[in-house]
């Protein structure tokens, strides 16, 4: 299972969201669960809730994704850098042929986008 945390999911994790906490626990405890934090989304989450970036980056089950050239080129296609990097990170790759699911507390943000969404508000 490959899951990308968007900035809203990261901020929610810092505020004690039970579903976000479960994802973090599973990524740490289960071998086939992978949780990704795109750097641009991490910055935006930290702006809305200071301390979020440092906390998430220190968790062993969370992989911070750098802003590489492909991600940088994708930034112009979205309204925010956080959304663009999250969407880019969720796209299929050779390691993840089915792509990843975006975990969010704002599922409407992703309406009409070619991504699968996990709503952390229910």
Coordinates of N, CA and C in Angstrom, one line a residue, residues 1-7 9-10 23-24 27 31-39 41-42 56 61-66 85-86 88-91 93 95-96 99-103:
X1 N 0.9 -1.2 0.0 CA 0.0 0.0 0.0 C 0.9 1.2 0.0
X2 N 0.7 2.1 -1.0 CA 1.5 3.3 -1.1 C 0.5 4.5 -0.9
X3 N 0.8 5.4 0.1 CA 0.0 6.5 0.4 C 0.8 7.8 0.5
X4 N 0.3 8.8 -0.2 CA 0.9 10.1 -0.1 C 0.1 11.0 0.8
X5 N 0.7 11.6 1.8 CA 0.0 12.6 2.6 C 0.1 13.9 2.0
X6 N -1.1 14.5 1.8 CA -1.1 15.9 1.3 C -0.9 16.8 2.5
X7 N -0.8 18.1 2.3 CA -0.6 19.1 3.4 C -1.7 19.0 4.4
X9 N -3.5 16.4 5.3 CA -3.3 15.2 6.1 C -2.2 15.3 7.1
X10 N -1.1 16.0 6.6 CA 0.0 16.2 7.5 C -0.4 17.1 8.7
X23 N -2.5 5.5 9.8 CA -1.6 5.3 8.7 C -0.2 5.4 9.0
X24 N 0.2 6.3 9.9 CA 1.6 6.4 10.3 C 2.0 5.2 11.1
X27 N 2.4 2.3 8.5 CA 3.6 2.4 7.7 C 4.9 2.1 8.5
X31 N 5.3 -4.2 6.8 CA 6.3 -4.2 5.8 C 5.8 -3.7 4.4
X32 N 4.6 -3.9 4.1 CA 4.1 -3.6 2.8 C 3.3 -2.3 2.8
X33 N 3.4 -1.4 3.8 CA 2.8 -0.1 3.8 C 3.9 1.0 3.7
X34 N 3.6 1.9 2.8 CA 4.6 3.0 2.6 C 3.9 4.3 2.6
X35 N 4.4 5.2 3.4 CA 3.8 6.6 3.6 C 4.8 7.6 3.1
X36 N 4.3 8.5 2.2 CA 5.2 9.5 1.6 C 4.8 10.9 2.0
X37 N 5.7 11.8 2.3 CA 5.5 13.2 2.6 C 6.2 14.0 1.5
X38 N 5.6 14.5 0.5 CA 6.2 15.4 -0.5 C 6.7 16.7 0.2
X39 N 8.0 17.0 -0.1 CA 8.6 18.2 0.5 C 7.8 19.5 0.4
X41 N 4.5 19.8 0.1 CA 3.4 19.6 1.0 C 3.8 19.7 2.5
X42 N 4.9 19.2 2.8 CA 5.5 19.3 4.1 C 5.7 20.8 4.6
X56 N 7.0 15.0 11.4 CA 6.7 14.0 10.4 C 8.1 13.5 9.8
X61 N 8.4 5.6 9.8 CA 7.6 5.1 8.7 C 7.2 6.1 7.6
X62 N 7.7 7.3 7.7 CA 7.4 8.3 6.7 C 8.7 8.6 5.8
X63 N 8.5 8.6 4.5 CA 9.6 8.9 3.6 C 9.3 10.3 3.0
X64 N 10.2 11.2 3.3 CA 10.1 12.6 2.7 C 10.6 12.5 1.2
X65 N 9.8 13.0 0.3 CA 10.1 13.0 -1.1 C 10.7 14.4 -1.5
X66 N 11.9 14.3 -2.0 CA 12.6 15.6 -2.4 C 11.9 16.2 -3.7
X85 N 3.0 18.8 -5.9 CA 4.0 17.8 -5.5 C 3.3 16.5 -5.0
X86 N 2.2 16.7 -4.3 CA 1.4 15.5 -3.9 C 0.9 14.7 -5.1
X88 N 2.0 14.7 -8.1 CA 3.1 14.2 -8.8 C 3.6 12.9 -8.1
X89 N 3.7 12.9 -6.8 CA 4.1 11.8 -6.0 C 3.2 10.6 -6.1
X90 N 1.9 10.8 -6.4 CA 1.0 9.8 -6.5 C 0.9 9.1 -7.8
X91 N 1.6 9.6 -8.8 CA 1.5 9.1 -10.2 C 2.3 7.7 -10.2
X93 N 4.9 4.8 -11.0 CA 6.3 4.8 -11.3 C 6.7 3.3 -11.5
X95 N 8.4 1.5 -9.6 CA 8.3 0.9 -8.3 C 6.9 0.8 -7.8
X96 N 6.0 1.7 -8.3 CA 4.6 1.7 -7.9 C 3.8 1.8 -9.2
X99 N 0.5 3.5 -8.9 CA 0.6 4.8 -8.3 C 0.3 4.7 -6.8
X100 N 0.0 5.8 -6.2 CA -0.3 5.9 -4.8 C -1.6 6.6 -4.5
X101 N -2.1 6.4 -3.3 CA -3.4 7.0 -2.9 C -3.0 8.3 -2.2
X102 N -3.7 9.4 -2.4 CA -3.5 10.6 -1.6 C -4.4 10.6 -0.4
X103 N -3.8 10.7 0.8 CA -4.6 10.9 2.0 C -4.8 12.4 2.2

